[in-house]
Coordinates of C-alpha atoms and ligand atoms in Angstrom, one line a residue:
M26 CA 97.1 -38.8 46.5
V27 CA 95.4 -35.6 44.8
H28 CA 96.5 -34.9 41.3
I29 CA 97.6 -31.2 40.5
N30 CA 97.1 -30.0 36.8
I31 CA 100.1 -27.8 35.6
F32 CA 99.2 -24.7 33.6
D33 CA 102.3 -23.1 32.1
T34 CA 102.2 -19.4 31.2
T35 CA 105.8 -18.9 30.1
L36 CA 104.6 -18.0 26.6
R37 CA 102.0 -15.5 27.8
D38 CA 102.7 -14.0 31.3
G39 CA 106.3 -14.9 31.1
E40 CA 106.5 -13.2 27.7
Q41 CA 105.1 -10.1 29.4
S42 CA 108.6 -9.8 31.1
P43 CA 110.1 -6.4 30.0
G44 CA 112.2 -6.6 27.0
V45 CA 111.3 -10.3 26.1
N46 CA 110.3 -10.6 22.5
L47 CA 110.2 -14.2 21.2
N48 CA 109.5 -15.1 17.6
Q49 CA 107.3 -17.8 16.2
L50 CA 109.9 -20.5 15.8
E51 CA 111.3 -19.8 19.3
K52 CA 107.8 -20.1 20.7
V53 CA 107.1 -23.3 19.0
E54 CA 110.4 -24.9 20.2
I55 CA 109.5 -23.9 23.9
A56 CA 105.9 -25.2 23.4
R57 CA 107.5 -28.6 22.1
Q58 CA 109.8 -28.6 25.1
L59 CA 106.9 -27.8 27.6
E60 CA 105.0 -30.8 26.1
R61 CA 108.1 -33.1 26.9
F62 CA 108.2 -31.6 30.4
G63 CA 104.7 -32.8 31.0
V64 CA 102.6 -29.6 31.5
D65 CA 99.0 -30.3 31.2
I66 CA 97.8 -26.8 29.8
M67 CA 100.0 -24.3 28.1
E68 CA 99.1 -20.5 27.5
A69 CA 100.6 -19.9 24.2
G70 CA 99.9 -16.2 24.1
F71 CA 97.3 -13.4 24.1
P72 CA 95.9 -13.7 20.4
A73 CA 94.0 -10.5 20.2
S74 CA 97.0 -8.3 21.4
S75 CA 98.9 -8.5 18.1
Q76 CA 99.1 -10.2 14.7
G77 CA 102.3 -11.9 15.8
D78 CA 100.7 -13.4 18.9
F79 CA 97.8 -14.5 17.0
E80 CA 100.0 -16.5 14.5
S81 CA 102.2 -17.9 17.3
V82 CA 99.2 -19.2 19.3
R83 CA 97.6 -20.7 16.0
A84 CA 101.1 -22.2 15.2
I85 CA 101.4 -23.9 18.7
A86 CA 97.7 -25.2 18.6
R87 CA 98.4 -26.8 15.4
T88 CA 101.8 -28.3 16.4
I89 CA 101.1 -29.5 20.0
K90 CA 98.8 -32.4 20.2
N91 CA 99.3 -33.8 23.7
V92 CA 98.7 -30.7 25.8
S93 CA 95.6 -28.5 25.8
V94 CA 96.7 -25.1 24.4
T95 CA 94.9 -22.0 25.7
G96 CA 95.0 -18.2 24.9
L97 CA 94.1 -15.2 27.0
A98 CA 91.2 -12.9 26.1
R99 CA 89.8 -9.7 27.9
A100 CA 86.0 -9.8 28.3
T101 CA 85.0 -8.6 24.9
K102 CA 83.3 -10.5 22.1
S103 CA 86.2 -9.6 19.6
D104 CA 88.8 -11.0 21.9
I105 CA 87.0 -14.2 22.3
D106 CA 86.4 -14.5 18.5
I107 CA 89.9 -14.0 17.7
A108 CA 91.1 -16.4 20.3
W109 CA 88.7 -19.0 18.9
D110 CA 90.2 -18.4 15.4
A111 CA 93.6 -19.0 16.9
L112 CA 93.0 -22.1 19.1
K113 CA 90.1 -24.0 17.2
E114 CA 92.5 -26.4 15.6
G115 CA 94.1 -27.4 19.0
L116 CA 93.5 -30.4 21.2
E117 CA 90.6 -29.3 23.6
P118 CA 90.6 -25.5 22.7
R119 CA 90.5 -23.6 26.0
L120 CA 89.7 -20.0 26.5
H121 CA 91.4 -18.1 29.4
I122 CA 89.2 -15.0 30.0
F123 CA 89.8 -12.5 32.6
L124 CA 88.1 -9.6 34.5
A125 CA 89.2 -7.6 37.4
T126 CA 87.2 -7.8 40.7
S127 CA 89.0 -5.7 43.3
P128 CA 87.5 -2.3 44.1
I129 CA 90.8 -0.7 43.0
H130 CA 90.6 -2.3 39.5
M131 CA 86.9 -1.9 39.1
T132 CA 87.0 1.8 40.1
Y133 CA 90.0 3.0 38.5
K134 CA 90.6 0.7 35.5
L135 CA 87.5 -0.5 34.5
R136 CA 85.3 2.3 35.8
K137 CA 82.4 -0.1 36.2
S138 CA 80.2 -0.8 39.2
P139 CA 80.3 -4.5 40.9
E140 CA 76.9 -5.2 39.1
E141 CA 78.2 -4.1 35.9
V142 CA 81.3 -6.3 36.3
T143 CA 79.3 -9.2 37.2
Q144 CA 76.8 -8.8 34.1
L145 CA 79.9 -8.5 31.6
A146 CA 81.5 -11.5 33.2
V147 CA 78.4 -13.7 32.9
D148 CA 77.7 -12.4 29.4
M149 CA 81.2 -13.1 28.1
V150 CA 81.3 -16.7 29.5
S151 CA 78.0 -17.4 28.0
Y152 CA 79.2 -16.0 24.7
A153 CA 82.3 -18.1 24.8
R154 CA 80.6 -21.2 26.0
N155 CA 79.0 -21.5 22.4
R156 CA 82.5 -22.3 21.0
F157 CA 84.9 -23.5 23.8
P158 CA 84.6 -26.8 25.6
H159 CA 86.8 -25.5 28.2
I160 CA 86.8 -22.0 29.7
E161 CA 88.9 -20.6 32.6
W162 CA 87.7 -17.6 34.3
S163 CA 90.2 -15.5 36.2
A164 CA 89.1 -13.0 38.7
E165 CA 92.0 -10.6 38.2
D166 CA 93.3 -9.1 41.5
A167 CA 91.4 -11.7 43.3
T168 CA 93.5 -11.3 46.4
R169 CA 92.5 -7.6 46.8
S170 CA 88.9 -8.3 46.1
D171 CA 85.9 -8.3 48.5
L172 CA 85.4 -11.9 49.4
P173 CA 81.5 -12.1 49.5
F174 CA 81.4 -10.2 46.2
L175 CA 84.1 -12.7 44.7
A176 CA 82.1 -15.5 46.0
K177 CA 78.9 -14.3 44.2
I178 CA 80.5 -13.5 40.8
I179 CA 82.2 -16.8 40.9
E180 CA 78.9 -18.7 41.5
K181 CA 77.4 -16.9 38.5
V182 CA 80.3 -17.4 36.1
I183 CA 80.0 -21.2 36.9
D184 CA 76.4 -21.1 36.2
A185 CA 77.3 -19.3 32.9
G186 CA 79.6 -22.3 31.8
A187 CA 83.1 -21.7 33.2
T188 CA 84.9 -25.0 33.9
V189 CA 88.0 -23.5 35.8
I190 CA 88.1 -20.6 38.2
N191 CA 91.4 -19.0 38.7
L192 CA 92.2 -16.7 41.7
P193 CA 95.3 -14.7 40.8
D194 CA 97.4 -12.9 43.2
T195 CA 97.9 -10.4 40.3
V196 CA 100.2 -8.0 42.3
G197 CA 102.0 -10.4 44.4
Y198 CA 100.3 -9.1 47.6
S199 CA 99.3 -12.1 49.6
T200 CA 100.9 -14.2 52.2
P201 CA 100.7 -18.0 52.3
E202 CA 98.3 -18.0 55.0
E203 CA 95.9 -15.4 53.4
Y204 CA 96.1 -17.1 50.1
G205 CA 95.3 -20.5 51.6
Y206 CA 92.3 -18.9 53.4
L207 CA 91.0 -17.4 50.1
F208 CA 90.7 -21.0 48.6
R209 CA 89.2 -22.4 51.6
Y210 CA 86.8 -19.4 51.7
I211 CA 85.6 -19.9 48.1
K212 CA 85.5 -23.7 48.4
E213 CA 83.2 -23.5 51.5
T214 CA 81.1 -20.5 50.4
V215 CA 80.4 -20.8 46.5
P216 CA 77.6 -23.5 46.3
N217 CA 78.4 -24.7 42.9
I218 CA 82.3 -24.7 43.2
H219 CA 82.4 -28.6 43.1
K220 CA 81.5 -28.2 39.3
V221 CA 84.9 -26.7 38.5
V222 CA 88.6 -26.9 38.9
L223 CA 90.2 -24.2 41.3
S224 CA 93.4 -22.8 40.0
A225 CA 96.2 -20.6 41.7
H226 CA 98.3 -18.1 39.8
C227 CA 100.9 -16.1 42.0
H228 CA 103.3 -13.3 41.2
D229 CA 106.5 -12.9 43.0
D230 CA 106.6 -9.2 44.1
L231 CA 107.3 -10.2 47.8
G232 CA 109.2 -13.3 46.8
L233 CA 106.2 -15.6 48.0
A234 CA 104.7 -17.0 44.7
V235 CA 105.9 -20.7 45.1
A236 CA 105.0 -20.6 48.9
N237 CA 101.7 -19.2 48.0
T238 CA 101.1 -21.6 45.2
L239 CA 101.9 -24.5 47.8
A240 CA 99.4 -22.9 50.3
A241 CA 96.7 -23.0 47.6
I242 CA 97.1 -26.8 46.9
E243 CA 96.9 -27.3 50.6
N244 CA 93.5 -25.6 50.6
G245 CA 91.8 -26.9 47.6
A246 CA 93.4 -25.7 44.4
T247 CA 93.9 -28.8 41.9
Q248 CA 95.4 -26.7 39.2
I249 CA 98.4 -24.3 39.6
E250 CA 99.9 -21.8 37.2
G251 CA 103.6 -20.6 36.7
T252 CA 106.5 -20.0 34.4
I253 CA 109.7 -21.8 33.6
N254 CA 112.5 -19.9 35.7
G255 CA 109.7 -17.8 37.2
I256 CA 109.9 -15.2 34.4
G257 CA 106.9 -12.7 33.9
E258 CA 105.5 -9.3 34.7
R259 CA 107.4 -7.5 37.2
A260 CA 109.2 -9.7 39.7
G261 CA 107.7 -12.7 37.7
N262 CA 105.4 -15.6 38.2
A263 CA 105.6 -18.8 40.5
A264 CA 108.6 -20.9 39.1
L265 CA 107.2 -24.1 38.0
E266 CA 110.6 -26.0 38.5
E267 CA 110.5 -24.7 42.2
F268 CA 107.0 -25.9 42.7
A269 CA 107.6 -29.3 41.0
V270 CA 110.9 -30.0 42.9
S271 CA 109.2 -28.9 46.3
L272 CA 106.3 -31.7 45.8
T273 CA 109.0 -34.3 45.1
I274 CA 111.6 -33.5 47.8
R275 CA 108.9 -32.7 50.4
K276 CA 106.3 -35.4 49.6
D277 CA 106.0 -36.0 53.3
K278 CA 104.3 -32.5 53.5
F279 CA 102.7 -32.4 50.0
P280 CA 101.2 -35.7 49.0
Y281 CA 100.3 -34.5 45.5
T282 CA 101.0 -35.9 42.0
T283 CA 101.7 -34.2 38.7
N284 CA 102.5 -35.3 35.1
L285 CA 105.8 -33.5 35.0
A286 CA 109.0 -35.2 34.1
L287 CA 111.6 -33.5 36.3
K288 CA 114.6 -34.4 34.3
E289 CA 113.4 -32.2 31.6
I290 CA 113.7 -29.3 34.0
K291 CA 117.4 -28.2 32.9
R292 CA 116.7 -28.2 29.2
T293 CA 113.5 -26.4 29.5
S294 CA 115.1 -23.8 31.8
D295 CA 118.1 -23.4 29.5
L296 CA 115.8 -23.1 26.3
V297 CA 113.7 -20.3 28.0
S298 CA 116.8 -18.5 29.3
R299 CA 118.5 -18.6 25.9
F300 CA 115.5 -17.5 23.7
T301 CA 114.2 -14.7 26.2
G302 CA 117.9 -13.5 26.9
M303 CA 116.9 -13.6 30.7
S304 CA 119.9 -15.1 32.2
I305 CA 119.5 -17.2 35.3
A306 CA 120.9 -15.9 38.6
P307 CA 123.7 -18.3 39.8
N308 CA 122.0 -18.7 43.1
K309 CA 118.3 -19.4 41.6
A310 CA 117.0 -22.4 43.2
I311 CA 116.9 -25.7 41.2
V312 CA 118.4 -24.2 38.0
G313 CA 121.1 -21.7 39.0
K314 CA 124.6 -22.8 38.3
N315 CA 125.5 -22.6 42.0
A316 CA 122.4 -24.5 43.0
F317 CA 124.4 -27.8 43.5
A318 CA 127.9 -26.3 44.1
H319 CA 129.4 -26.6 47.5
E320 CA 132.0 -24.0 48.2
S321 CA 133.0 -24.1 51.9
G322 CA 135.5 -26.8 53.0
I323 CA 133.2 -28.1 55.6
H324 CA 130.5 -28.6 53.1
Q325 CA 132.6 -30.3 50.6
D326 CA 133.9 -32.6 53.1
G327 CA 130.4 -33.6 54.3
V328 CA 129.2 -34.1 50.8
L329 CA 132.2 -36.4 50.0
K330 CA 131.4 -38.4 53.1
N331 CA 127.7 -38.4 52.3
A332 CA 125.9 -36.2 49.7
S333 CA 122.8 -36.0 51.9
T334 CA 124.7 -33.9 54.6
Y335 CA 124.3 -30.9 52.4
E336 CA 122.5 -32.0 49.4
I337 CA 118.6 -32.3 49.5
I338 CA 118.2 -32.4 45.6
S339 CA 120.4 -34.5 43.3
P340 CA 121.4 -32.5 40.3
E341 CA 120.6 -35.7 38.2
L342 CA 116.9 -35.5 39.2
V343 CA 116.3 -32.2 37.3
G344 CA 118.5 -33.1 34.3
F345 CA 122.0 -31.9 35.1
K346 CA 124.4 -34.5 33.6
S347 CA 127.5 -35.2 35.5
N348 CA 129.5 -37.3 32.8
H349 CA 128.8 -36.1 29.2
L350 CA 130.7 -37.2 26.1
V351 CA 132.4 -34.2 24.8
L352 CA 132.7 -34.0 20.9
G353 CA 136.0 -33.0 19.0
K354 CA 137.8 -32.8 15.7
H355 CA 137.7 -36.5 15.0
S356 CA 134.0 -36.9 15.8
G357 CA 132.0 -38.2 12.7
R358 CA 128.5 -37.7 11.4
H359 CA 127.2 -40.6 13.3
A360 CA 128.5 -39.6 16.7
F361 CA 127.2 -36.0 16.1
K362 CA 123.9 -37.4 15.2
D363 CA 123.7 -39.5 18.4
K364 CA 124.7 -36.6 20.5
I365 CA 122.2 -34.2 19.2
E366 CA 119.3 -36.8 19.7
D367 CA 120.7 -37.3 23.2
L368 CA 120.5 -33.4 23.8
G369 CA 116.8 -33.6 22.8
F370 CA 117.0 -32.1 19.1
K371 CA 115.1 -33.3 16.2
L372 CA 116.3 -31.5 13.1
S373 CA 115.4 -31.7 9.4
D374 CA 118.1 -33.2 7.0
A375 CA 118.9 -29.5 5.9
Q376 CA 119.3 -28.4 9.6
L377 CA 121.4 -31.5 10.3
L378 CA 123.8 -30.6 7.5
E379 CA 124.0 -26.9 8.6
A380 CA 124.7 -28.1 12.2
F381 CA 127.2 -30.5 11.2
N382 CA 129.1 -28.1 9.0
T383 CA 129.0 -25.4 11.8
F384 CA 130.1 -27.9 14.3
K385 CA 133.2 -28.8 12.1
Q386 CA 134.1 -25.1 11.7
L387 CA 134.1 -24.9 15.5
T388 CA 136.3 -27.8 16.1
D389 CA 139.0 -26.2 14.0
K390 CA 139.2 -23.4 16.6
K391 CA 138.2 -25.2 19.7
K392 CA 139.6 -28.5 21.0
E393 CA 136.5 -29.8 22.7
V394 CA 132.9 -28.9 21.8
T395 CA 130.7 -29.1 25.0
D396 CA 127.0 -29.8 25.4
E397 CA 126.6 -26.0 25.9
D398 CA 128.3 -25.2 22.6
L399 CA 126.1 -27.5 20.8
F400 CA 123.0 -26.4 22.7
T401 CA 123.8 -22.8 21.3
I402 CA 124.4 -23.9 17.8
L403 CA 121.6 -26.1 17.5
T404 CA 118.9 -23.7 19.0
D405 CA 120.2 -21.1 16.5
I406 CA 119.8 -23.4 13.6
Q407 CA 116.3 -24.5 14.9
T408 CA 115.0 -21.0 15.1
T409 CA 116.3 -19.4 11.9
L410 CA 114.2 -19.1 9.0
L411 CA 116.4 -20.2 6.0
D412 CA 114.2 -18.9 3.3
I413 CA 113.7 -15.3 4.5
K414 CA 115.3 -12.2 2.8
K415 CA 117.6 -10.6 5.4
Y416 CA 120.6 -8.6 6.1
E417 CA 123.6 -11.0 6.1
L418 CA 127.2 -10.3 7.4
Q419 CA 129.7 -11.0 4.7
A420 CA 133.1 -9.7 6.3
F421 CA 134.2 -7.3 8.9
Q422 CA 137.3 -5.9 10.4
V423 CA 137.8 -4.0 13.5
Q424 CA 141.0 -2.0 14.2
Y425 CA 141.6 -1.3 17.8
G426 CA 144.6 0.2 19.5
S427 CA 144.8 2.0 22.9
A428 CA 146.3 5.1 21.0
N429 CA 144.0 5.0 17.9
L430 CA 140.4 5.6 17.3
P431 CA 138.6 2.2 16.9
T432 CA 137.5 1.8 13.3
A433 CA 135.2 -0.9 11.9
T434 CA 134.7 -1.9 8.2
V435 CA 131.7 -4.0 7.4
A436 CA 130.3 -5.6 4.2
L437 CA 126.7 -6.9 4.2
T438 CA 124.2 -8.3 1.7
T439 CA 120.9 -6.6 2.2
P440 CA 117.5 -8.2 1.9
E441 CA 117.6 -7.1 -1.9
G442 CA 120.7 -9.2 -2.3
I443 CA 122.9 -6.1 -2.8
R444 CA 126.5 -6.2 -1.5
V445 CA 127.1 -2.8 0.6
E446 CA 130.3 -1.7 2.5
T447 CA 131.3 1.1 4.6
A448 CA 133.6 2.1 7.8
R449 CA 133.0 4.1 10.9
T450 CA 134.6 4.8 14.1
G451 CA 133.6 4.7 17.7
K452 CA 134.6 5.1 21.2
G453 CA 135.4 1.4 21.5
S454 CA 135.3 -1.7 19.2
V455 CA 131.8 -2.5 19.6
E456 CA 130.4 1.1 19.2
A457 CA 132.5 1.3 16.0
L458 CA 131.1 -1.8 14.8
Y459 CA 127.6 -0.9 15.6
N460 CA 128.0 2.7 14.1
T461 CA 129.1 0.9 10.8
L462 CA 126.1 -1.5 10.8
E463 CA 123.6 1.2 11.4
A464 CA 125.1 3.2 8.6
L465 CA 124.6 0.2 6.3
I466 CA 121.0 -0.7 7.4
K467 CA 118.1 1.4 6.0
E468 CA 116.0 1.0 9.1
E469 CA 115.7 3.3 12.0
I470 CA 117.5 1.7 14.8
H471 CA 118.0 2.6 18.5
L472 CA 120.0 0.2 20.7
T473 CA 118.7 -0.1 24.2
S474 CA 120.5 -2.8 25.8
F475 CA 123.7 -4.9 25.2
N476 CA 124.9 -8.1 27.1
L477 CA 127.9 -10.2 26.4
Q478 CA 128.5 -13.6 28.3
S479 CA 130.6 -16.6 27.7
I480 CA 129.2 -20.0 27.1
G481 CA 131.0 -22.5 29.4
Q482 CA 134.4 -22.0 30.6
G483 CA 138.0 -21.6 29.2
R484 CA 139.6 -19.0 27.1
D485 CA 138.3 -20.7 24.0
A486 CA 134.7 -20.6 25.2
L487 CA 131.9 -19.4 22.8
A488 CA 130.7 -15.8 23.4
E489 CA 127.1 -14.9 23.4
T490 CA 125.6 -11.5 22.9
H491 CA 122.1 -10.4 23.5
V492 CA 120.7 -7.1 22.5
K493 CA 117.5 -5.1 22.7
M494 CA 116.6 -2.3 20.1
T495 CA 113.8 -0.5 18.4
V496 CA 113.7 -1.1 14.7
N497 CA 111.4 1.3 13.0
G498 CA 109.9 2.0 16.4
T499 CA 109.2 -1.7 17.1
A500 CA 111.1 -3.3 20.2
V501 CA 113.0 -6.4 19.1
S502 CA 115.7 -8.5 20.8
G503 CA 118.5 -10.5 19.1
R504 CA 121.1 -12.9 20.0
G505 CA 124.4 -14.1 18.3
S506 CA 127.2 -16.5 19.3
S507 CA 130.7 -16.9 18.0
Q508 CA 134.1 -17.7 19.4
D509 CA 134.8 -14.0 18.8
V510 CA 133.1 -11.5 21.1
L511 CA 132.8 -8.9 18.0
E512 CA 131.4 -11.4 15.7
A513 CA 129.0 -12.5 18.2
S514 CA 127.9 -8.8 18.7
A515 CA 127.5 -8.2 15.1
K516 CA 125.3 -11.3 14.7
A517 CA 123.2 -10.3 17.6
F518 CA 122.6 -6.9 16.1
L519 CA 121.7 -8.5 12.7
N520 CA 119.5 -11.1 14.4
A521 CA 117.6 -8.4 16.2
V522 CA 117.1 -6.2 12.9
N523 CA 116.3 -9.4 10.8
R524 CA 113.4 -10.1 13.3
V525 CA 111.4 -7.3 11.7
F526 CA 111.4 -9.2 8.3
F527 CA 110.5 -12.4 10.1
N528 CA 107.6 -10.7 11.7
N529 CA 106.5 -9.2 8.4
K530 CA 106.7 -12.6 6.7
A531 CA 104.6 -14.3 9.3
I532 CA 102.1 -11.5 9.1
Q533 CA 102.0 -11.9 5.1
T534 CA 101.6 -15.7 5.6
A535 CA 98.6 -14.9 8.1
M536 CA 96.9 -12.9 5.6
I537 CA 96.9 -15.5 2.8
Ligands
KIV3 O1 98.2 -12.0 36.9 C1 97.1 -11.9 36.5 O2 96.1 -11.7 37.0 C2 97.0 -12.5 35.2 C3 95.5 -12.7 34.6 C4 95.5 -12.3 33.2 C5 95.2 -14.0 34.9 O3 97.9 -12.9 34.6
ZN4 ZN1 99.7 -13.1 36.1

């Protein structure tokens, strides 16, 4: 059986999804989970794109010790130098360098001739080779490139020292038959192609990303790239969970192996969805909440008689648990600790204490605390910097009546530790609350998106709010959860604002 290497780009191409803005702690948590999922390579970011990205890539390279960590670079010496600084402490530092090869990109974007592009690609790969043991070279927009030109430039970058050649369908334009042909052509035409790994990287603009990825491995690719939940630029990238399960369920057609642990799919998907604020469509393959639900009576009857009538994938295969122990008021510290380990969390003693206290407060209001509730509480605790100076909610009150003007009164402590209070009105409760918060916070805030959903079912379910805003011109997102929708909304607002302090702190640490 041919082995396929899995290259995850959730933290780079995935993070390029509009409005997604992960902080360093969230990125490191996702990276840890990707390691458990069993990816072979993870692209942690684009170090030269911002100080924050540099810091996150460096933190991930330092933390992750069983997976090769890579970072993206344009074809410039300074991008390569910055990437080296971010990646050098990692296991097998790996550079991912790209340059466009299609006539459209070379003419309009790069304004370079094919000869100039070839020279630049060769020069930059040779430059990077002095440092990096592994270099992946991507021919951006490969699927709209002239094939003989593509073959020539690939031959030259392999001679210059590239160890992986990636052929991205950057704009999601290809069909499976065309994409498969591209790999066959390159394998048959480039004389030194046996020296490198061939990689597939597909976007989903026509909904063909996973189908194209499967076509690539049938035609010689031994590395594939994708993201969790298929997040990414525009319509996103190939969804890794869909690819992985396709190989397992259709091994008759795809005799390939990977190092992936499929039972980690659900947790990985939940973590990415929660941190990015990109909820998963209920009908999404593999991880959507309806993916294993049978609605029609005929289907239910069939499944009860024999699950294989309408079920090709068992939910347990990808980590959905059917019978989980629910915690409640009388659950002690021991049961709580066992439970959180079972849910895949490793917390410090301080985090554990905070988690237990939050759990106990919740049991005063909610009879049963579900896995989903715990996942929400624990991910929040895991990704909160405890020692950072920030805005903190002390108390709030909202008055609403159908005949009155909604009014909110809020008390906060500022990052300087000063208590401030005020009240404002709005057309609805959330607007009144947000107007009040805005009046108390010195930063310049523009809210661009607000989303509210319930975690689990029942009238006592937790509420979760996701917001996007600009704070002093910087785009940030925030989330908050609580049993009360207004408290969840206030927390999300402050979580977004406080990210500015988090980023500033990360930058200051980087300068030291
Ligand atoms: O889609 C693409 O072309 C990319 C490159 C940077 C590899 O993401
Ligand atoms: Zn891409």
